[in-house]
Tab-separated table of N, CA and C in Angstrom:
chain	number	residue	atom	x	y	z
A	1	UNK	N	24.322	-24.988	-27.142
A	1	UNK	CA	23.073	-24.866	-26.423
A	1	UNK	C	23.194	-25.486	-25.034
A	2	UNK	N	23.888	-26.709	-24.644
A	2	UNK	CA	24.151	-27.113	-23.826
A	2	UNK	C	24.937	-26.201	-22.624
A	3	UNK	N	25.707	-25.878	-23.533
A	3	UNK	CA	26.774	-25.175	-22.471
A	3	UNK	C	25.751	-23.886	-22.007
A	4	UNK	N	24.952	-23.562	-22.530
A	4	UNK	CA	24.654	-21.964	-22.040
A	4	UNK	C	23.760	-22.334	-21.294
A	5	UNK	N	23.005	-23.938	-21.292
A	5	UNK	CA	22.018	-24.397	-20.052
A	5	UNK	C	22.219	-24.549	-18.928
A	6	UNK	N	24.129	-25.466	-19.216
A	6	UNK	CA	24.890	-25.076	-17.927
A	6	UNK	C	24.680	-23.905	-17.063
A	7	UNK	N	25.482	-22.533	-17.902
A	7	UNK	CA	26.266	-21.358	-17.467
A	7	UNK	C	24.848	-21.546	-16.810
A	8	UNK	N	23.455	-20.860	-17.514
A	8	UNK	CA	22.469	-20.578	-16.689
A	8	UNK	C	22.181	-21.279	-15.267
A	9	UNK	N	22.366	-22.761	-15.415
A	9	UNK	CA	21.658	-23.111	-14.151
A	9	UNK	C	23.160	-22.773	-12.706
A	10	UNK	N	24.208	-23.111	-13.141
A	10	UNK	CA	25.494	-22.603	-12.477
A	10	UNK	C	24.778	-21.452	-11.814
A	11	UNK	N	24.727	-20.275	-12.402
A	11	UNK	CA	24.199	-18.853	-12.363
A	11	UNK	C	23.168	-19.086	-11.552
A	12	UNK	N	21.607	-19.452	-11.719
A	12	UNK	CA	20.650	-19.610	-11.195
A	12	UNK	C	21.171	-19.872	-9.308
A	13	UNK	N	21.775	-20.920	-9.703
A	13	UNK	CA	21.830	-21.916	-8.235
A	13	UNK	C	23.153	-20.915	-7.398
A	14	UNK	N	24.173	-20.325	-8.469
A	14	UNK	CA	24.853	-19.054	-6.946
A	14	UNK	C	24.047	-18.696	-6.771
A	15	UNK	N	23.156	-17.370	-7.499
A	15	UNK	CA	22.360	-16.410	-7.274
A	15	UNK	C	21.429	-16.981	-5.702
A	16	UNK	N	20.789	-18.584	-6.325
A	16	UNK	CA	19.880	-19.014	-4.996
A	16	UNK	C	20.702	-18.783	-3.769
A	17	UNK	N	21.815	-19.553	-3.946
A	17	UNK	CA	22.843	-20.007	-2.352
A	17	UNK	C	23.347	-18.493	-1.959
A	18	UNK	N	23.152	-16.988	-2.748
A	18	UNK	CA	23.903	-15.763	-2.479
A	18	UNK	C	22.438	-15.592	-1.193
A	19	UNK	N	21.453	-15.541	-1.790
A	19	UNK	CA	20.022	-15.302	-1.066
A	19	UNK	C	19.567	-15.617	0.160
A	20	UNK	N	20.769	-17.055	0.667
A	20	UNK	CA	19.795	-17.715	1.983
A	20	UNK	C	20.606	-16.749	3.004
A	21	UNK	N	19.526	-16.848	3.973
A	21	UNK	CA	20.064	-16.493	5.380
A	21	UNK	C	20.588	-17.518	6.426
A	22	UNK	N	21.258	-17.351	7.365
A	22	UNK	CA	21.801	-18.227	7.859
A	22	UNK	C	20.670	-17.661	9.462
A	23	UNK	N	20.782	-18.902	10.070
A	23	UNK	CA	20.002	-18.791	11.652
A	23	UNK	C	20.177	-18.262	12.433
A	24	UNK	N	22.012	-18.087	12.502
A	24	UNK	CA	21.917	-17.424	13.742
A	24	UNK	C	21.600	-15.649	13.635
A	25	UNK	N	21.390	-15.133	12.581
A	25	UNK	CA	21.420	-13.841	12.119
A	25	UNK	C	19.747	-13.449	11.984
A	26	UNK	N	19.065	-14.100	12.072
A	26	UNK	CA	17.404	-14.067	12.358
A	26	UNK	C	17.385	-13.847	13.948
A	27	UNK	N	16.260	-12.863	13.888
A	27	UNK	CA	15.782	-13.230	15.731
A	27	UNK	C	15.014	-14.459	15.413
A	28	UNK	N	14.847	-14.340	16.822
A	28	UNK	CA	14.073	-15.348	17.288
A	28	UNK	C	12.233	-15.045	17.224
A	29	UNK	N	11.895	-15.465	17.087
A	29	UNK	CA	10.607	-15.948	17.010
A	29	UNK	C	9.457	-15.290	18.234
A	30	UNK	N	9.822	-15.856	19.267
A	30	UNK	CA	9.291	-15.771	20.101
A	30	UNK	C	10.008	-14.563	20.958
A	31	UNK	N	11.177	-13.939	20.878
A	31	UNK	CA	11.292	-12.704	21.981
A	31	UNK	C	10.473	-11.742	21.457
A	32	UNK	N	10.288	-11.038	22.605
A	32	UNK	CA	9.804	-9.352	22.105
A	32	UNK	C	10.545	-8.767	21.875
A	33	UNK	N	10.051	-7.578	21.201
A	33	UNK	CA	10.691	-6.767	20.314
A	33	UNK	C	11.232	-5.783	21.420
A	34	UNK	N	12.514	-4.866	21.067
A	34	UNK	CA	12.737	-4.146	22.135
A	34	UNK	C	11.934	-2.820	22.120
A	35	UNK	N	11.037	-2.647	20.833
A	35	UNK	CA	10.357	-1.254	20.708
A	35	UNK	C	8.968	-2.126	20.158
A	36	UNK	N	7.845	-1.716	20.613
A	36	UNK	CA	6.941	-2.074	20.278
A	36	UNK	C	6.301	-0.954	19.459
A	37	UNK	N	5.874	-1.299	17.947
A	37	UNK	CA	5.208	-0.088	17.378
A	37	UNK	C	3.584	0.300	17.152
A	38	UNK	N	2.932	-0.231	17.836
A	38	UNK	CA	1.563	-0.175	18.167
A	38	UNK	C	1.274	0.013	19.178
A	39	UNK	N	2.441	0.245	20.579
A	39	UNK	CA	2.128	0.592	21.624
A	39	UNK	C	1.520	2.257	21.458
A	40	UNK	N	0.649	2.679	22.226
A	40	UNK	CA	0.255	4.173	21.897
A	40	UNK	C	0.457	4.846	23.322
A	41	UNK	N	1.685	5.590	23.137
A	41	UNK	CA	1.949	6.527	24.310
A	41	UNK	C	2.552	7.745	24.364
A	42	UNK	N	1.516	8.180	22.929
A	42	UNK	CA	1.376	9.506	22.320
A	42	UNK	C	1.495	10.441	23.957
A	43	UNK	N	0.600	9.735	24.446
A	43	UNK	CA	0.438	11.135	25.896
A	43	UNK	C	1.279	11.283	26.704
A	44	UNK	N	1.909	10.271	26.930
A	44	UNK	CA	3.629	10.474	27.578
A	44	UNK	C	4.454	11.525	26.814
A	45	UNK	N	4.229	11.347	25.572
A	45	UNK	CA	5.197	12.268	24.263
A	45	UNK	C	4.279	13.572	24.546
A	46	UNK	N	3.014	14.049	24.063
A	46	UNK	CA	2.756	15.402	23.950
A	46	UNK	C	1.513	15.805	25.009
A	47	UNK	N	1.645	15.201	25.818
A	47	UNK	CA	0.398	15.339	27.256
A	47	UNK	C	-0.662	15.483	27.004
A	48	UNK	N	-1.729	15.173	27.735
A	48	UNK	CA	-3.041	15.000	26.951
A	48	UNK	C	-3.764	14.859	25.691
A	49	UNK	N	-4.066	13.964	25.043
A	49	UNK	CA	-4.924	13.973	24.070
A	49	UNK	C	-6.623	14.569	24.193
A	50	UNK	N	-6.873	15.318	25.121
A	50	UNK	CA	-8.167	15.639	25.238
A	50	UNK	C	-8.472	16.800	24.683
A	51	UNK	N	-7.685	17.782	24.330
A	51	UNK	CA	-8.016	18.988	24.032
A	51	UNK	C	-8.386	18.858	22.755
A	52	UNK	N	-9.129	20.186	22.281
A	52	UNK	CA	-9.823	20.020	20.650
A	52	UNK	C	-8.515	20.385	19.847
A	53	UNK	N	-8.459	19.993	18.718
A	53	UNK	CA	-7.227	20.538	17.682
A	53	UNK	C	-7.874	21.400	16.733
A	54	UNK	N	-6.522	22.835	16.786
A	54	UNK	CA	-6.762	23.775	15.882
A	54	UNK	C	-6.878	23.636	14.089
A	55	UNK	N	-7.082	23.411	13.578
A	55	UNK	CA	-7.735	23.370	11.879
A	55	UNK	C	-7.751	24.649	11.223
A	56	UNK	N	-6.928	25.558	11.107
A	56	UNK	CA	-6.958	26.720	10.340
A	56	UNK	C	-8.276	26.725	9.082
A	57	UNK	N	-7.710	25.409	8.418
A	57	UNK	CA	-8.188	25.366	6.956
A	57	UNK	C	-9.527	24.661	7.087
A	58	UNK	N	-9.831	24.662	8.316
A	58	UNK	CA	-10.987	23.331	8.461
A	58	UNK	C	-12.179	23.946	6.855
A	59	UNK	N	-12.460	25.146	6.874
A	59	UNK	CA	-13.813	25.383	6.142
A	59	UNK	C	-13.151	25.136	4.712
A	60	UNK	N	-12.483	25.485	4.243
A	60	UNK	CA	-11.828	25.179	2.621
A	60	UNK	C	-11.745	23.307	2.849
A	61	UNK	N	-11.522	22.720	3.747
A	61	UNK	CA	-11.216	20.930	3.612
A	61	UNK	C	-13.304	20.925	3.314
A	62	UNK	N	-13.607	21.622	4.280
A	62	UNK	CA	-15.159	20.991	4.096
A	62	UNK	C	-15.939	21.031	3.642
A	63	UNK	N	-15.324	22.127	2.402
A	63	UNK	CA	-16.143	22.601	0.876
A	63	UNK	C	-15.604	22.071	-0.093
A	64	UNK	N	-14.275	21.528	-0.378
A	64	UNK	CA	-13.525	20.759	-1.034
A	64	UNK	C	-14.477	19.024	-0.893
A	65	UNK	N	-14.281	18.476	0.231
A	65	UNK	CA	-14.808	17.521	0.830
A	65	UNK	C	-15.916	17.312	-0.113
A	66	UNK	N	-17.003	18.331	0.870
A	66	UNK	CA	-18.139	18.674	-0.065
A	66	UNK	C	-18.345	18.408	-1.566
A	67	UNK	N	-17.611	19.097	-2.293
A	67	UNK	CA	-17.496	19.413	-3.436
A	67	UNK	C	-17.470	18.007	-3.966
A	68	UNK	N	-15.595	17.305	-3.656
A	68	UNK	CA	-15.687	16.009	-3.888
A	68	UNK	C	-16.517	15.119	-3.988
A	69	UNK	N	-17.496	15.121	-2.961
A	69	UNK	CA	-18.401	13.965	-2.438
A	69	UNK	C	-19.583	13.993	-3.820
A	70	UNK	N	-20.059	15.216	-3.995
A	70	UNK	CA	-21.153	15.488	-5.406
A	70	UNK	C	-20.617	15.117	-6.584
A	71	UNK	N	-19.207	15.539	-6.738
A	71	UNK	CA	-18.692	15.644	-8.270
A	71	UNK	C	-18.561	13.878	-7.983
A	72	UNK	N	-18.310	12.590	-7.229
A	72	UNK	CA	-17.713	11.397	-7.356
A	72	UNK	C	-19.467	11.024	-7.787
A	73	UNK	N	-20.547	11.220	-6.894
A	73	UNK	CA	-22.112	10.990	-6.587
A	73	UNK	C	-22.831	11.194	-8.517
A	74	UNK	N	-22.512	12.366	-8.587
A	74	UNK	CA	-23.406	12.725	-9.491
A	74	UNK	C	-23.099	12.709	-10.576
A	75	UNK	N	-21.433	13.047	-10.705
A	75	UNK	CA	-21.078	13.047	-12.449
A	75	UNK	C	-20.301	11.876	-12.406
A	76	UNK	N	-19.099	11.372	-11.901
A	76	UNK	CA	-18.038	9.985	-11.976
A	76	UNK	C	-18.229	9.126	-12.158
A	77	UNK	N	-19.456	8.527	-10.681
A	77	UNK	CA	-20.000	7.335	-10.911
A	77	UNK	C	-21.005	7.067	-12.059
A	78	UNK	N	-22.122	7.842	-12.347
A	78	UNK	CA	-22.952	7.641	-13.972
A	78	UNK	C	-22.031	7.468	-14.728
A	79	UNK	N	-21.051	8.045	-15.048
A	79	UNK	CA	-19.499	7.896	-16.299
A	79	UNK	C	-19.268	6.864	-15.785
A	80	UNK	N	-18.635	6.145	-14.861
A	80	UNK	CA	-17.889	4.641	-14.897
A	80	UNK	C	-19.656	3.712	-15.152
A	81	UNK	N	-20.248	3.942	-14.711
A	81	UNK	CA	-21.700	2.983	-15.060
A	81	UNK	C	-21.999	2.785	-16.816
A	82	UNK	N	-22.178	4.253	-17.176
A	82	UNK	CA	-22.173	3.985	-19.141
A	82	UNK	C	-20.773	3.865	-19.561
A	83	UNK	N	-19.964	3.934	-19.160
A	83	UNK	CA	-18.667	3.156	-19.866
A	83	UNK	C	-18.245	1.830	-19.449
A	84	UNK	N	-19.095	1.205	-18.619
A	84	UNK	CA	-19.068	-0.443	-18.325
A	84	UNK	C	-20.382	-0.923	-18.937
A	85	UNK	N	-21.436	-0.175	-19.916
A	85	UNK	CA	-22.679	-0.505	-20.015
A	85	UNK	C	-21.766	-0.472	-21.352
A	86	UNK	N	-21.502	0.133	-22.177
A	86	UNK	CA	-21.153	0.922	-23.457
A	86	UNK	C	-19.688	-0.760	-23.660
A	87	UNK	N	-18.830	-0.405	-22.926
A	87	UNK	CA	-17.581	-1.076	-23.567
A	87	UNK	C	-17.966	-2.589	-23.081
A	88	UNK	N	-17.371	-3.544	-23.969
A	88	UNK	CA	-17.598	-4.877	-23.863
A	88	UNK	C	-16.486	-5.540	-22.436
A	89	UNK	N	-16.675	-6.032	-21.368
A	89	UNK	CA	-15.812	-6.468	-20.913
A	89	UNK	C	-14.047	-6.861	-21.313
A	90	UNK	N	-13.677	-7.608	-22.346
A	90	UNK	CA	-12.962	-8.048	-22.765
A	90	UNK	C	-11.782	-6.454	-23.142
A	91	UNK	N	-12.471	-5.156	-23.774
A	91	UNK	CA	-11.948	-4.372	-24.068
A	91	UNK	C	-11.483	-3.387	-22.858
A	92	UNK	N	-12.566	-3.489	-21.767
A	92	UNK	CA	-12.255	-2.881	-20.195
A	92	UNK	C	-10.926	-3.728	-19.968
A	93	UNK	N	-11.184	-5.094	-20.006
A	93	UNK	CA	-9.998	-5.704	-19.328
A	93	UNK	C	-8.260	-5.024	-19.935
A	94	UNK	N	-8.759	-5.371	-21.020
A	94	UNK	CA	-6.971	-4.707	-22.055
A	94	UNK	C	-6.368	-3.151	-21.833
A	95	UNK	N	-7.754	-2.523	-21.376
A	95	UNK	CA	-7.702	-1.186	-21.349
A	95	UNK	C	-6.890	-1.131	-19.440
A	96	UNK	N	-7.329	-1.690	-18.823
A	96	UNK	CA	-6.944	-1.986	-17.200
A	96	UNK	C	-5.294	-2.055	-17.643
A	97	UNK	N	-4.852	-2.952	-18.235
A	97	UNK	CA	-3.316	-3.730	-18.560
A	97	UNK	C	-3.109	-1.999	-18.840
C-alpha cells in the first residue's frame, strides 16, 4: 500500500512539473497584441456598411420566427410551469443530472 502511495505521488508531482510554463515563453503582459480582434474594419475589407442586405429567405425566417415565438408563449412555457408545479423539486433536480 505504501509503495503504490509512493508510485502515485512520484506520478502526480512529474505530471505537475510536465505542466509548468517557463517565463520566458509567455508574452508579456503589457505589450499589444500584433492583431487586435475587436478592432472593426469590416469597411476597409468589404466597403461600406450602409447598404441594405439581400435576405432571399427573409419571409420563411419570419414565419418560422413567428411560429417559434407562439409555440415557446403558448404551449412550452404552460408545460415547463405544470411540470415544476406537478414534480417535487428534489426529482427535477436528479432528472437535470
Amino acid at each position: 500500500m505504501k509503495r503504490l502511495m509512493l508510485i502515485l505521488t512520484i506520478l502526480i508531482l512529474a505530471i505537475s512539473l510536465c505542466a509548468t510554463v517557463s517565463a520566458e515563453n509567455t508574452q508579456n503582459k503589457n505589450e499589444p497584441l500584433e492583431f487586435d480582434p475587436f478592432e472593426n474594419n469590416d469597411e476597409e475589407l468589404f466597403g461600406s456598411t450602409n447598404g441594405e442586405i439581400s435576405d432571399p429567405i427573409e419571409g420563411y425566417n419570419r414565419v418560422i420566427h413567428a411560429f417559434n415565438d407562439k409555440l415557446y408563449y403558448y404551449f412550452l412555457k404552460p408545460v415547463a410551469k405544470g411540470y415544476s408545479f406537478i414534480v417535487p423539486k428534489p426529482a427535477r433536480v436528479c432528472v437535470n443530472r
